[in-house]
CSV table of C-alpha atoms in Angstrom, one decimal:
chain,number,residue,atom,x,y,z
O,1,MET,CA,110.6,100.2,106.8
O,2,ASP,CA,110.7,103.4,104.9
O,3,VAL,CA,108.7,106.3,106.4
O,4,GLY,CA,109.1,109.1,103.9
O,5,SER,CA,112.8,109.7,103.6
O,6,ASP,CA,113.5,108.1,107.1
O,7,LEU,CA,114.2,104.5,108.0
O,8,ALA,CA,112.3,103.2,111.0
O,9,VAL,CA,114.0,100.3,113.0
O,10,TRP,CA,112.1,98.4,115.6
O,11,THR,CA,113.6,96.2,118.3
O,12,LYS,CA,111.7,93.3,119.8
O,13,HIS,CA,113.7,93.2,123.1
O,14,PHE,CA,116.6,94.9,124.7
O,15,SER,CA,119.0,92.1,123.8
O,16,THR,CA,117.3,90.8,120.6
O,17,PHE,CA,117.6,93.0,117.6
O,18,VAL,CA,115.4,92.5,114.5
O,19,THR,CA,116.6,93.9,111.2
O,20,TYR,CA,114.4,94.0,108.1
O,21,THR,CA,115.8,94.1,104.6
O,22,GLN,CA,113.8,95.4,101.8
O,23,THR,CA,113.9,93.8,98.4
O,24,ALA,CA,113.2,96.3,95.6
O,25,GLN,CA,110.5,95.5,93.1
O,26,THR,CA,110.1,97.7,90.1
O,27,PRO,CA,107.4,96.2,87.9
O,28,VAL,CA,107.4,96.8,84.3
O,29,GLY,CA,104.3,98.8,83.2
O,30,SER,CA,102.1,98.2,80.1
O,31,HIS,CA,104.3,100.6,78.1
O,32,GLY,CA,107.5,98.8,78.9
O,33,LYS,CA,108.7,101.6,81.3
O,34,LYS,CA,109.6,100.9,84.9
O,35,GLN,CA,107.3,102.4,87.4
O,36,GLY,CA,108.3,102.9,91.1
O,37,THR,CA,106.0,101.3,93.6
O,38,ARG,CA,105.9,100.8,97.3
O,39,VAL,CA,107.2,97.4,98.4
O,40,PRO,CA,104.5,95.3,99.9
O,41,SER,CA,105.0,94.3,103.5
O,42,SER,CA,105.1,90.7,102.5
O,43,ASN,CA,108.5,91.3,100.9
O,44,LEU,CA,110.0,92.5,104.2
O,45,ARG,CA,112.1,89.6,105.6
O,46,PRO,CA,113.2,89.7,109.3
O,47,ARG,CA,116.7,88.8,110.2
O,48,VAL,CA,117.1,88.1,113.9
O,49,SER,CA,120.4,88.2,115.7
O,50,LEU,CA,120.9,87.6,119.4
O,51,LEU,CA,123.8,89.7,120.8
O,52,PRO,CA,125.4,88.4,124.0
O,53,VAL,CA,124.6,90.6,126.9
O,54,VAL,CA,127.9,91.5,128.6
O,55,PRO,CA,127.2,93.8,131.5
O,56,VAL,CA,129.6,96.6,132.3
O,57,ILE,CA,130.1,96.4,136.0
O,58,PRO,CA,132.2,99.2,137.5
O,59,ALA,CA,134.8,98.2,140.0
O,60,PRO,CA,133.7,99.0,143.5
O,61,THR,CA,135.4,102.0,145.1
O,62,VAL,CA,136.5,101.9,148.7
O,63,ALA,CA,136.6,105.3,150.2
O,64,ALA,CA,138.9,105.0,153.1
O,65,SER,CA,137.9,107.3,155.9
O,66,ALA,CA,140.6,110.0,155.8
O,67,PHE,CA,138.6,112.3,158.1
O,68,SER,CA,140.3,113.1,161.3
O,69,PHE,CA,138.5,114.8,164.2
O,70,LEU,CA,140.5,117.8,165.4
O,71,ARG,CA,138.2,119.8,167.7
O,72,ASN,CA,136.0,119.1,170.6
O,73,LEU,CA,132.3,118.9,169.9
O,74,GLY,CA,129.2,119.5,172.0
O,75,ILE,CA,125.7,120.9,171.9
O,76,GLY,CA,125.4,123.7,169.3
O,77,SER,CA,128.5,122.6,167.3
O,78,THR,CA,128.0,122.6,163.5
O,79,GLY,CA,130.0,121.7,160.4
O,80,ALA,CA,131.5,118.9,158.4
O,81,ASP,CA,133.0,117.3,161.5
O,82,VAL,CA,129.6,117.0,163.2
O,83,SER,CA,128.2,115.4,160.0
O,84,GLU,CA,131.1,112.9,160.0
O,85,LEU,CA,130.4,112.3,163.7
O,86,GLN,CA,126.8,111.6,163.0
O,87,LYS,CA,127.8,109.2,160.1
O,88,ARG,CA,130.3,107.3,162.4
O,89,LEU,CA,127.7,107.1,165.2
O,90,ALA,CA,125.1,105.7,162.7
O,91,ALA,CA,127.6,103.2,161.4
O,92,ALA,CA,128.2,102.0,165.0
O,93,GLY,CA,124.4,101.7,165.5
O,94,HIS,CA,124.1,104.6,168.0
O,95,PHE,CA,122.5,107.3,165.8
O,96,SER,CA,119.4,106.9,163.7
O,97,GLY,CA,118.6,110.6,163.0
O,98,PRO,CA,119.3,112.6,159.8
O,99,VAL,CA,122.9,113.7,159.1
O,100,THR,CA,122.4,117.4,159.6
O,101,GLY,CA,125.8,118.7,160.7
O,102,TYR,CA,124.2,120.1,163.8
O,103,PHE,CA,125.1,118.7,167.2
O,104,GLY,CA,121.7,118.6,169.0
O,105,PRO,CA,120.1,116.4,171.7
O,106,MET,CA,119.9,113.4,169.4
O,107,THR,CA,123.6,113.6,168.6
O,108,GLU,CA,124.4,114.1,172.3
O,109,ALA,CA,122.4,110.9,173.2
O,110,ALA,CA,124.2,108.9,170.5
O,111,VAL,CA,127.6,110.2,171.7
O,112,ARG,CA,126.6,109.0,175.3
O,113,ALA,CA,125.7,105.6,173.9
O,114,PHE,CA,129.0,105.4,171.9
O,115,GLN,CA,131.0,106.5,174.9
O,116,GLY,CA,129.3,103.9,177.1
O,117,THR,CA,130.3,101.0,174.7
O,118,SER,CA,133.8,102.5,174.1
O,119,GLY,CA,135.0,102.7,177.7
O,120,VAL,CA,134.9,106.4,177.8
O,121,PRO,CA,132.9,108.3,180.5
O,122,ALA,CA,129.4,109.0,179.0
O,123,THR,CA,129.3,112.8,179.1
O,124,GLY,CA,127.7,113.4,175.7
O,125,TYR,CA,130.6,115.8,175.0
O,126,VAL,CA,133.2,114.9,172.4
O,127,GLY,CA,136.5,115.6,174.1
O,128,GLN,CA,140.0,114.2,173.7
O,129,LEU,CA,139.2,110.6,174.8
O,130,THR,CA,136.2,110.4,172.5
O,131,LEU,CA,138.1,112.0,169.6
O,132,GLY,CA,140.8,109.3,170.0
O,133,LYS,CA,138.2,106.5,169.8
O,134,LEU,CA,136.4,108.2,166.8
O,135,ASN,CA,139.7,108.6,164.9
O,136,GLY,CA,140.6,105.0,165.5
O,137,MET,CA,137.1,103.9,164.5
O,138,GLY,CA,137.5,105.5,161.0
O,139,ALA,CA,140.2,103.1,160.1
O,140,SER,CA,138.2,100.0,161.2
O,141,VAL,CA,135.1,101.2,159.2
O,142,ALA,CA,137.3,101.6,156.1
O,143,ALA,CA,138.8,98.1,156.6
O,144,SER,CA,135.4,96.6,157.0
O,145,THR,CA,134.3,98.2,153.7
O,146,ALA,CA,137.4,96.8,152.0
O,147,ASP,CA,136.5,93.3,153.2
O,148,HIS,CA,133.0,93.6,151.7
O,149,SER,CA,134.4,95.0,148.5
O,150,ALA,CA,136.3,91.8,147.8
O,151,GLU,CA,133.1,89.8,148.3
O,152,ILE,CA,131.2,92.2,145.9
O,153,VAL,CA,133.9,91.7,143.2
O,154,SER,CA,133.7,88.0,143.5
O,155,LEU,CA,129.9,88.0,143.2
O,156,GLN,CA,130.0,90.4,140.2
O,157,GLN,CA,132.5,88.0,138.5
O,158,GLN,CA,130.1,85.0,139.1
O,159,LEU,CA,127.2,87.0,137.7
O,160,VAL,CA,129.1,87.9,134.5
O,161,GLY,CA,129.9,84.2,134.0
O,162,LEU,CA,126.3,83.2,134.5
O,163,LEU,CA,125.1,85.9,132.1
O,164,GLN,CA,127.6,84.7,129.4
O,165,GLU,CA,126.3,81.2,129.9
O,166,LEU,CA,122.8,82.4,129.4
O,167,ALA,CA,123.7,84.3,126.2
O,168,VAL,CA,125.2,81.1,124.8
O,169,MET,CA,122.1,79.1,125.7
O,170,LEU,CA,119.9,81.7,124.0
O,171,LYS,CA,121.9,81.5,120.8
O,172,LYS,CA,121.0,77.8,120.4
């Protein structure tokens, strides 16, 4: 549809596109000269085309935990290693607080719980024994994530197949 010197295109749906073609009519006036007129809306003919919807699904990324704890941690410690500690403790189901990078009483209680299930004396202080358990835990968390990534890829492939089947059915 012409709007001044612009062309307006409307879509009916995200996957259905409607295109209108305009047929020009230039009637001949009483003096035999062509006169320009607006084309009546009854002369606009819709052409509908269904385009198959093919989703773009990014491949999942597996971030292996390359973090290695190098220093002892206790009440008052701060930094990236404390944030990573809180994340690992949360992944293990021992920490439910916010990841702040500050080792406070909540982190200490989570460390005690972790130590109790890991066979390390529950002191609440992250020393060499606890560091060893935490560094070993990083590899198991990364492996678990990799296992789930394979399932995600499989489900994404099934979804793409179903969407393609649906696109074919909509064309009929």
